């Protein structure tokens, strides 16, 4: 997973939106949003470590929501852990997954976004 700051994340998200407005497809992006002291986030991270080996490199990013208030507000993130997914396809809105019940569920969500 690539750790990003709020500034880097906003730049990537804005870039994807600008390209989508021009009907251009961009590469998909999935952001793991977490807080360091969250126990459930730790369990989700372990599942994502397994999932990460089964998806293309560079798709999965991570960001600490304590340092990303703009992203949390813009995408109305209600709780953590969360996966914020952008497919990169024009006109497709971002998707958020809050429940990461198993590696298979998480992998299916990510594969659905990147295909």
mmCIF file of N, CA and C in Angstrom:
data_model
loop_
_atom_site.group_PDB
_atom_site.id
_atom_site.type_symbol
_atom_site.label_atom_id
_atom_site.label_comp_id
_atom_site.label_asym_id
_atom_site.label_seq_id
_atom_site.Cartn_x
_atom_site.Cartn_y
_atom_site.Cartn_z
ATOM 1 N N UNK A 1 0.836 -1.178 0.000
ATOM 2 C CA UNK A 1 0.000 0.000 0.000
ATOM 3 C C UNK A 1 0.878 1.236 0.000
ATOM 4 N N UNK A 2 0.462 2.213 -0.732
ATOM 5 C CA UNK A 2 1.186 3.477 -0.801
ATOM 6 C C UNK A 2 0.521 4.452 0.162
ATOM 7 N N UNK A 3 1.286 4.969 1.111
ATOM 8 C CA UNK A 3 0.754 5.942 2.054
ATOM 9 C C UNK A 3 0.781 7.320 1.408
ATOM 10 N N UNK A 4 -0.361 8.021 1.482
ATOM 11 C CA UNK A 4 -0.457 9.354 0.884
ATOM 12 C C UNK A 4 -0.934 10.364 1.925
ATOM 13 N N UNK A 5 -0.529 11.596 1.726
ATOM 14 C CA UNK A 5 -1.000 12.694 2.571
ATOM 15 C C UNK A 5 -2.313 13.215 2.003
ATOM 16 N N UNK A 6 -2.965 14.088 2.745
ATOM 17 C CA UNK A 6 -4.217 14.657 2.251
ATOM 18 C C UNK A 6 -3.991 15.419 0.951
ATOM 19 N N UNK A 7 -2.919 16.180 0.883
ATOM 20 C CA UNK A 7 -2.643 16.957 -0.327
ATOM 21 C C UNK A 7 -2.463 16.044 -1.539
ATOM 22 N N UNK A 8 -1.661 14.997 -1.375
ATOM 23 C CA UNK A 8 -1.444 14.060 -2.477
ATOM 24 C C UNK A 8 -2.746 13.384 -2.892
ATOM 25 N N UNK A 9 -3.541 13.002 -1.905
ATOM 26 C CA UNK A 9 -4.802 12.326 -2.187
ATOM 27 C C UNK A 9 -5.770 13.242 -2.919
ATOM 28 N N UNK A 10 -5.882 14.474 -2.473
ATOM 29 C CA UNK A 10 -6.779 15.432 -3.135
ATOM 30 C C UNK A 10 -6.323 15.689 -4.563
ATOM 31 N N UNK A 11 -5.017 15.815 -4.776
ATOM 32 C CA UNK A 11 -4.498 16.020 -6.132
ATOM 33 C C UNK A 11 -4.857 14.846 -7.036
ATOM 34 N N UNK A 12 -4.688 13.634 -6.537
ATOM 35 C CA UNK A 12 -5.030 12.441 -7.335
ATOM 36 C C UNK A 12 -6.526 12.382 -7.634
ATOM 37 N N UNK A 13 -7.353 12.651 -6.623
ATOM 38 C CA UNK A 13 -8.802 12.599 -6.806
ATOM 39 C C UNK A 13 -9.268 13.682 -7.764
ATOM 40 N N UNK A 14 -8.729 14.894 -7.624
ATOM 41 C CA UNK A 14 -9.093 15.991 -8.532
ATOM 42 C C UNK A 14 -8.663 15.694 -9.961
ATOM 43 N N UNK A 15 -7.489 15.098 -10.110
ATOM 44 C CA UNK A 15 -6.996 14.738 -11.437
ATOM 45 C C UNK A 15 -7.939 13.727 -12.100
ATOM 46 N N UNK A 16 -8.370 12.746 -11.340
ATOM 47 C CA UNK A 16 -9.300 11.762 -11.890
ATOM 48 C C UNK A 16 -10.618 12.419 -12.296
ATOM 49 N N UNK A 17 -11.121 13.336 -11.490
ATOM 50 C CA UNK A 17 -12.376 14.015 -11.809
ATOM 51 C C UNK A 17 -12.238 14.868 -13.069
ATOM 52 N N UNK A 18 -11.108 15.574 -13.202
ATOM 53 C CA UNK A 18 -10.904 16.394 -14.405
ATOM 54 C C UNK A 18 -10.864 15.535 -15.661
ATOM 55 N N UNK A 19 -10.178 14.412 -15.606
ATOM 56 C CA UNK A 19 -10.127 13.527 -16.772
ATOM 57 C C UNK A 19 -11.501 12.923 -17.059
ATOM 58 N N UNK A 20 -12.245 12.598 -16.026
ATOM 59 C CA UNK A 20 -13.584 12.035 -16.218
ATOM 60 C C UNK A 20 -14.506 13.052 -16.881
ATOM 61 N N UNK A 21 -14.343 14.316 -16.557
ATOM 62 C CA UNK A 21 -15.159 15.358 -17.183
ATOM 63 C C UNK A 21 -14.874 15.468 -18.671
ATOM 64 N N UNK A 22 -13.685 15.065 -19.068
ATOM 65 C CA UNK A 22 -13.300 15.083 -20.484
ATOM 66 C C UNK A 22 -13.546 13.734 -21.141
ATOM 67 N N UNK A 23 -14.301 12.878 -20.462
ATOM 68 C CA UNK A 23 -14.624 11.532 -20.949
ATOM 69 C C UNK A 23 -13.386 10.687 -21.220
ATOM 70 N N UNK A 24 -12.370 10.860 -20.391
ATOM 71 C CA UNK A 24 -11.166 10.047 -20.509
ATOM 72 C C UNK A 24 -11.114 9.095 -19.329
ATOM 73 N N UNK A 25 -10.690 7.883 -19.612
ATOM 74 C CA UNK A 25 -10.580 6.876 -18.561
ATOM 75 C C UNK A 25 -9.210 6.986 -17.900
ATOM 76 N N UNK A 26 -9.200 6.893 -16.576
ATOM 77 C CA UNK A 26 -7.948 6.922 -15.829
ATOM 78 C C UNK A 26 -7.763 5.583 -15.119
ATOM 79 N N UNK A 27 -6.645 5.427 -14.496
ATOM 80 C CA UNK A 27 -6.415 4.182 -13.769
ATOM 81 C C UNK A 27 -7.239 4.184 -12.480
ATOM 82 N N UNK A 28 -7.760 3.032 -12.097
ATOM 83 C CA UNK A 28 -8.576 2.956 -10.877
ATOM 84 C C UNK A 28 -7.717 3.179 -9.633
ATOM 85 N N UNK A 29 -8.387 3.598 -8.563
ATOM 86 C CA UNK A 29 -7.697 3.892 -7.319
ATOM 87 C C UNK A 29 -8.609 3.509 -6.158
ATOM 88 N N UNK A 30 -8.036 2.820 -5.183
ATOM 89 C CA UNK A 30 -8.769 2.443 -3.975
ATOM 90 C C UNK A 30 -7.959 2.954 -2.787
ATOM 91 N N UNK A 31 -8.613 3.721 -1.913
ATOM 92 C CA UNK A 31 -7.927 4.322 -0.775
ATOM 93 C C UNK A 31 -8.466 3.705 0.510
ATOM 94 N N UNK A 32 -7.556 3.136 1.290
ATOM 95 C CA UNK A 32 -7.893 2.599 2.603
ATOM 96 C C UNK A 32 -7.813 3.746 3.600
ATOM 97 N N UNK A 33 -8.951 4.112 4.171
ATOM 98 C CA UNK A 33 -9.028 5.191 5.151
ATOM 99 C C UNK A 33 -9.114 4.579 6.542
ATOM 100 N N UNK A 34 -8.245 5.021 7.430
ATOM 101 C CA UNK A 34 -8.132 4.391 8.746
ATOM 102 C C UNK A 34 -7.716 5.416 9.793
ATOM 103 N N UNK A 35 -7.723 4.995 11.050
ATOM 104 C CA UNK A 35 -7.071 5.725 12.138
ATOM 105 C C UNK A 35 -6.125 4.739 12.817
ATOM 106 N N UNK A 36 -4.991 5.219 13.300
ATOM 107 C CA UNK A 36 -3.979 4.306 13.847
ATOM 108 C C UNK A 36 -4.416 3.541 15.096
ATOM 109 N N UNK A 37 -5.275 4.099 15.924
ATOM 110 C CA UNK A 37 -5.643 3.442 17.180
ATOM 111 C C UNK A 37 -6.925 2.610 17.081
ATOM 112 N N UNK A 38 -7.427 2.438 15.881
ATOM 113 C CA UNK A 38 -8.673 1.689 15.658
ATOM 114 C C UNK A 38 -8.353 0.198 15.515
ATOM 115 N N UNK A 39 -8.918 -0.624 16.390
ATOM 116 C CA UNK A 39 -8.681 -2.066 16.338
ATOM 117 C C UNK A 39 -9.243 -2.707 15.086
ATOM 118 N N UNK A 40 -10.423 -2.289 14.684
ATOM 119 C CA UNK A 40 -11.046 -2.829 13.473
ATOM 120 C C UNK A 40 -10.222 -2.456 12.243
ATOM 121 N N UNK A 41 -9.622 -1.273 12.275
ATOM 122 C CA UNK A 41 -8.761 -0.847 11.167
ATOM 123 C C UNK A 41 -7.543 -1.766 11.053
ATOM 124 N N UNK A 42 -7.019 -2.200 12.192
ATOM 125 C CA UNK A 42 -5.893 -3.130 12.182
ATOM 126 C C UNK A 42 -6.260 -4.460 11.550
ATOM 127 N N UNK A 43 -7.456 -4.961 11.870
ATOM 128 C CA UNK A 43 -7.928 -6.212 11.272
ATOM 129 C C UNK A 43 -8.146 -6.032 9.768
ATOM 130 N N UNK A 44 -8.711 -4.892 9.378
ATOM 131 C CA UNK A 44 -8.931 -4.611 7.954
ATOM 132 C C UNK A 44 -7.600 -4.517 7.214
ATOM 133 N N UNK A 45 -6.598 -3.913 7.856
ATOM 134 C CA UNK A 45 -5.280 -3.790 7.230
ATOM 135 C C UNK A 45 -4.685 -5.173 6.952
ATOM 136 N N UNK A 46 -4.867 -6.110 7.875
ATOM 137 C CA UNK A 46 -4.351 -7.464 7.659
ATOM 138 C C UNK A 46 -5.029 -8.125 6.464
ATOM 139 N N UNK A 47 -6.340 -7.907 6.332
ATOM 140 C CA UNK A 47 -7.054 -8.449 5.168
ATOM 141 C C UNK A 47 -6.552 -7.799 3.883
ATOM 142 N N UNK A 48 -6.302 -6.486 3.940
ATOM 143 C CA UNK A 48 -5.825 -5.781 2.753
ATOM 144 C C UNK A 48 -4.405 -6.180 2.384
ATOM 145 N N UNK A 49 -3.596 -6.574 3.366
ATOM 146 C CA UNK A 49 -2.253 -7.064 3.060
ATOM 147 C C UNK A 49 -2.325 -8.314 2.186
ATOM 148 N N UNK A 50 -3.291 -9.175 2.456
ATOM 149 C CA UNK A 50 -3.494 -10.374 1.633
ATOM 150 C C UNK A 50 -4.070 -9.976 0.277
ATOM 151 N N UNK A 51 -5.063 -9.115 0.294
ATOM 152 C CA UNK A 51 -5.727 -8.667 -0.932
ATOM 153 C C UNK A 51 -4.745 -7.979 -1.873
ATOM 154 N N UNK A 52 -3.847 -7.202 -1.302
ATOM 155 C CA UNK A 52 -2.901 -6.420 -2.103
ATOM 156 C C UNK A 52 -2.042 -7.300 -3.000
ATOM 157 N N UNK A 53 -1.770 -8.512 -2.591
ATOM 158 C CA UNK A 53 -0.947 -9.426 -3.392
ATOM 159 C C UNK A 53 -1.702 -9.961 -4.609
ATOM 160 N N UNK A 54 -3.022 -9.788 -4.609
ATOM 161 C CA UNK A 54 -3.856 -10.352 -5.673
ATOM 162 C C UNK A 54 -4.373 -9.313 -6.661
ATOM 163 N N UNK A 55 -3.985 -8.058 -6.484
ATOM 164 C CA UNK A 55 -4.441 -6.993 -7.384
ATOM 165 C C UNK A 55 -3.214 -6.304 -7.988
ATOM 166 N N UNK A 56 -3.408 -5.537 -9.070
ATOM 167 C CA UNK A 56 -2.270 -4.845 -9.683
ATOM 168 C C UNK A 56 -1.608 -3.860 -8.707
ATOM 169 N N UNK A 57 -0.309 -3.709 -8.862
ATOM 170 C CA UNK A 57 0.444 -2.817 -7.987
ATOM 171 C C UNK A 57 0.059 -1.354 -8.234
ATOM 172 N N UNK A 58 0.027 -0.568 -7.176
ATOM 173 C CA UNK A 58 -0.250 0.860 -7.295
ATOM 174 C C UNK A 58 -1.714 1.240 -7.240
ATOM 175 N N UNK A 59 -2.612 0.262 -7.159
ATOM 176 C CA UNK A 59 -4.042 0.543 -7.098
ATOM 177 C C UNK A 59 -4.455 0.938 -5.689
ATOM 178 N N UNK A 60 -3.824 0.343 -4.702
ATOM 179 C CA UNK A 60 -4.240 0.519 -3.310
ATOM 180 C C UNK A 60 -3.375 1.558 -2.595
ATOM 181 N N UNK A 61 -4.054 2.591 -2.076
ATOM 182 C CA UNK A 61 -3.404 3.644 -1.305
ATOM 183 C C UNK A 61 -3.951 3.609 0.113
ATOM 184 N N UNK A 62 -3.281 4.300 1.045
ATOM 185 C CA UNK A 62 -3.802 4.400 2.396
ATOM 186 C C UNK A 62 -3.612 5.819 2.909
ATOM 187 N N UNK A 63 -4.566 6.255 3.758
ATOM 188 C CA UNK A 63 -4.496 7.590 4.334
ATOM 189 C C UNK A 63 -5.128 7.576 5.723
ATOM 190 N N UNK A 64 -4.489 8.267 6.642
ATOM 191 C CA UNK A 64 -4.987 8.419 8.007
ATOM 192 C C UNK A 64 -6.025 9.537 8.005
ATOM 193 N N UNK A 65 -7.269 9.229 8.356
ATOM 194 C CA UNK A 65 -8.342 10.233 8.297
ATOM 195 C C UNK A 65 -8.136 11.369 9.289
ATOM 196 N N UNK A 66 -7.326 11.158 10.310
ATOM 197 C CA UNK A 66 -7.034 12.250 11.243
ATOM 198 C C UNK A 66 -6.360 13.420 10.542
ATOM 199 N N UNK A 67 -5.676 13.146 9.445
ATOM 200 C CA UNK A 67 -4.963 14.176 8.703
ATOM 201 C C UNK A 67 -5.610 14.478 7.349
ATOM 202 N N UNK A 68 -6.829 13.997 7.142
ATOM 203 C CA UNK A 68 -7.521 14.197 5.864
ATOM 204 C C UNK A 68 -8.950 14.724 6.052
ATOM 205 N N UNK A 69 -9.151 15.799 6.806
ATOM 206 C CA UNK A 69 -10.517 16.264 7.051
ATOM 207 C C UNK A 69 -11.251 16.698 5.787
ATOM 208 N N UNK A 70 -10.535 17.236 4.822
ATOM 209 C CA UNK A 70 -11.175 17.683 3.576
ATOM 210 C C UNK A 70 -11.726 16.490 2.801
ATOM 211 N N UNK A 71 -10.956 15.437 2.720
ATOM 212 C CA UNK A 71 -11.395 14.224 2.007
ATOM 213 C C UNK A 71 -12.592 13.605 2.727
ATOM 214 N N UNK A 72 -12.533 13.544 4.039
ATOM 215 C CA UNK A 72 -13.632 12.981 4.832
ATOM 216 C C UNK A 72 -14.915 13.764 4.588
ATOM 217 N N UNK A 73 -14.810 15.071 4.559
ATOM 218 C CA UNK A 73 -15.992 15.905 4.346
ATOM 219 C C UNK A 73 -16.484 15.816 2.908
ATOM 220 N N UNK A 74 -15.573 15.890 1.954
ATOM 221 C CA UNK A 74 -15.950 15.877 0.533
ATOM 222 C C UNK A 74 -16.670 14.585 0.145
ATOM 223 N N UNK A 75 -16.180 13.456 0.640
ATOM 224 C CA UNK A 75 -16.758 12.164 0.272
ATOM 225 C C UNK A 75 -17.664 11.586 1.355
ATOM 226 N N UNK A 76 -17.959 12.386 2.365
ATOM 227 C CA UNK A 76 -18.888 12.042 3.443
ATOM 228 C C UNK A 76 -18.566 10.672 4.053
ATOM 229 N N UNK A 77 -17.318 10.501 4.440
ATOM 230 C CA UNK A 77 -16.881 9.265 5.077
ATOM 231 C C UNK A 77 -17.469 9.237 6.484
ATOM 232 N N UNK A 78 -18.257 8.214 6.781
ATOM 233 C CA UNK A 78 -18.991 8.146 8.045
ATOM 234 C C UNK A 78 -18.259 7.409 9.148
ATOM 235 N N UNK A 79 -17.401 6.472 8.784
ATOM 236 C CA UNK A 79 -16.684 5.704 9.800
ATOM 237 C C UNK A 79 -15.448 5.075 9.174
ATOM 238 N N UNK A 80 -14.600 4.550 10.034
ATOM 239 C CA UNK A 80 -13.422 3.828 9.577
ATOM 240 C C UNK A 80 -13.445 2.443 10.201
ATOM 241 N N UNK A 81 -12.874 1.462 9.555
ATOM 242 C CA UNK A 81 -12.150 1.527 8.298
ATOM 243 C C UNK A 81 -13.105 1.688 7.112
ATOM 244 N N UNK A 82 -12.576 2.276 6.048
ATOM 245 C CA UNK A 82 -13.366 2.464 4.835
ATOM 246 C C UNK A 82 -12.456 2.346 3.622
ATOM 247 N N UNK A 83 -13.030 1.869 2.533
ATOM 248 C CA UNK A 83 -12.339 1.855 1.249
ATOM 249 C C UNK A 83 -13.063 2.826 0.328
ATOM 250 N N UNK A 84 -12.376 3.864 -0.093
ATOM 251 C CA UNK A 84 -12.912 4.829 -1.049
ATOM 252 C C UNK A 84 -12.385 4.425 -2.417
ATOM 253 N N UNK A 85 -13.281 4.088 -3.325
ATOM 254 C CA UNK A 85 -12.879 3.534 -4.618
ATOM 255 C C UNK A 85 -13.323 4.412 -5.774
ATOM 256 N N UNK A 86 -12.376 4.693 -6.653
ATOM 257 C CA UNK A 86 -12.638 5.434 -7.881
ATOM 258 C C UNK A 86 -12.283 4.519 -9.049
ATOM 259 N N UNK A 87 -13.259 4.232 -9.888
ATOM 260 C CA UNK A 87 -13.024 3.283 -10.979
ATOM 261 C C UNK A 87 -12.186 3.870 -12.101
ATOM 262 N N UNK A 88 -12.194 5.188 -12.237
ATOM 263 C CA UNK A 88 -11.465 5.822 -13.329
ATOM 264 C C UNK A 88 -12.274 5.921 -14.603
ATOM 265 N N UNK A 89 -13.511 5.445 -14.580
ATOM 266 C CA UNK A 89 -14.376 5.514 -15.755
ATOM 267 C C UNK A 89 -15.195 6.797 -15.700
ATOM 268 N N UNK A 90 -15.362 7.406 -16.843
ATOM 269 C CA UNK A 90 -16.099 8.666 -16.928
ATOM 270 C C UNK A 90 -17.536 8.499 -16.440
ATOM 271 N N UNK A 91 -17.973 9.416 -15.600
ATOM 272 C CA UNK A 91 -19.355 9.434 -15.126
ATOM 273 C C UNK A 91 -19.677 8.476 -13.994
ATOM 274 N N UNK A 92 -18.718 7.685 -13.565
ATOM 275 C CA UNK A 92 -18.986 6.741 -12.485
ATOM 276 C C UNK A 92 -18.597 7.369 -11.140
ATOM 277 N N UNK A 93 -19.554 7.452 -10.218
ATOM 278 C CA UNK A 93 -19.266 8.095 -8.931
ATOM 279 C C UNK A 93 -18.373 7.227 -8.058
ATOM 280 N N UNK A 94 -17.713 7.835 -7.078
ATOM 281 C CA UNK A 94 -16.893 7.050 -6.151
ATOM 282 C C UNK A 94 -17.761 6.130 -5.304
ATOM 283 N N UNK A 95 -17.193 5.004 -4.910
ATOM 284 C CA UNK A 95 -17.905 4.057 -4.051
ATOM 285 C C UNK A 95 -17.153 3.914 -2.741
ATOM 286 N N UNK A 96 -17.902 3.657 -1.677
ATOM 287 C CA UNK A 96 -17.282 3.496 -0.360
ATOM 288 C C UNK A 96 -17.747 2.175 0.239
ATOM 289 N N UNK A 97 -16.786 1.414 0.756
ATOM 290 C CA UNK A 97 -17.079 0.160 1.448
ATOM 291 C C UNK A 97 -16.677 0.327 2.906
ATOM 292 N N UNK A 98 -17.625 0.131 3.801
ATOM 293 C CA UNK A 98 -17.342 0.249 5.228
ATOM 294 C C UNK A 98 -17.169 -1.118 5.884
ATOM 295 N N UNK A 99 -17.850 -2.109 5.387
ATOM 296 C CA UNK A 99 -17.805 -3.436 6.007
ATOM 297 C C UNK A 99 -16.853 -4.332 5.236
ATOM 298 N N UNK A 100 -15.749 -4.679 5.871
ATOM 299 C CA UNK A 100 -14.783 -5.591 5.272
ATOM 300 C C UNK A 100 -14.859 -6.896 6.043
ATOM 301 N N UNK A 101 -15.855 -7.706 5.699
ATOM 302 C CA UNK A 101 -16.129 -8.925 6.444
ATOM 303 C C UNK A 101 -15.109 -10.028 6.256
ATOM 304 N N UNK A 102 -14.531 -10.093 5.063
ATOM 305 C CA UNK A 102 -13.549 -11.141 4.786
ATOM 306 C C UNK A 102 -12.634 -10.670 3.666
ATOM 307 N N UNK A 103 -11.551 -11.406 3.479
ATOM 308 C CA UNK A 103 -10.634 -11.092 2.381
ATOM 309 C C UNK A 103 -11.377 -11.216 1.057
ATOM 310 N N UNK A 104 -12.210 -12.234 0.931
ATOM 311 C CA UNK A 104 -12.943 -12.452 -0.323
ATOM 312 C C UNK A 104 -13.891 -11.296 -0.629
ATOM 313 N N UNK A 105 -14.616 -10.807 0.378
ATOM 314 C CA UNK A 105 -15.524 -9.669 0.179
ATOM 315 C C UNK A 105 -14.744 -8.431 -0.284
ATOM 316 N N UNK A 106 -13.636 -8.182 0.376
ATOM 317 C CA UNK A 106 -12.812 -7.017 0.049
ATOM 318 C C UNK A 106 -12.226 -7.156 -1.350
ATOM 319 N N UNK A 107 -11.732 -8.337 -1.668
ATOM 320 C CA UNK A 107 -11.165 -8.589 -2.987
ATOM 321 C C UNK A 107 -12.221 -8.429 -4.077
ATOM 322 N N UNK A 108 -13.420 -8.938 -3.850
ATOM 323 C CA UNK A 108 -14.499 -8.789 -4.831
ATOM 324 C C UNK A 108 -14.842 -7.325 -5.062
ATOM 325 N N UNK A 109 -14.898 -6.533 -3.992
ATOM 326 C CA UNK A 109 -15.188 -5.104 -4.116
ATOM 327 C C UNK A 109 -14.115 -4.415 -4.958
ATOM 328 N N UNK A 110 -12.854 -4.684 -4.648
ATOM 329 C CA UNK A 110 -11.757 -4.032 -5.379
ATOM 330 C C UNK A 110 -11.729 -4.482 -6.829
ATOM 331 N N UNK A 111 -11.902 -5.760 -7.069
ATOM 332 C CA UNK A 111 -11.896 -6.262 -8.467
ATOM 333 C C UNK A 111 -13.057 -5.675 -9.271
ATOM 334 N N UNK A 112 -14.210 -5.512 -8.616
ATOM 335 C CA UNK A 112 -15.356 -4.901 -9.295
ATOM 336 C C UNK A 112 -15.046 -3.468 -9.718
ATOM 337 N N UNK A 113 -14.296 -2.770 -8.900
ATOM 338 C CA UNK A 113 -13.942 -1.374 -9.194
ATOM 339 C C UNK A 113 -12.902 -1.286 -10.302
ATOM 340 N N UNK A 114 -11.914 -2.155 -10.279
ATOM 341 C CA UNK A 114 -10.795 -2.022 -11.238
ATOM 342 C C UNK A 114 -11.073 -2.661 -12.590
ATOM 343 N N UNK A 115 -12.165 -3.393 -12.729
ATOM 344 C CA UNK A 115 -12.457 -4.015 -14.029
ATOM 345 C C UNK A 115 -13.348 -3.151 -14.867
#
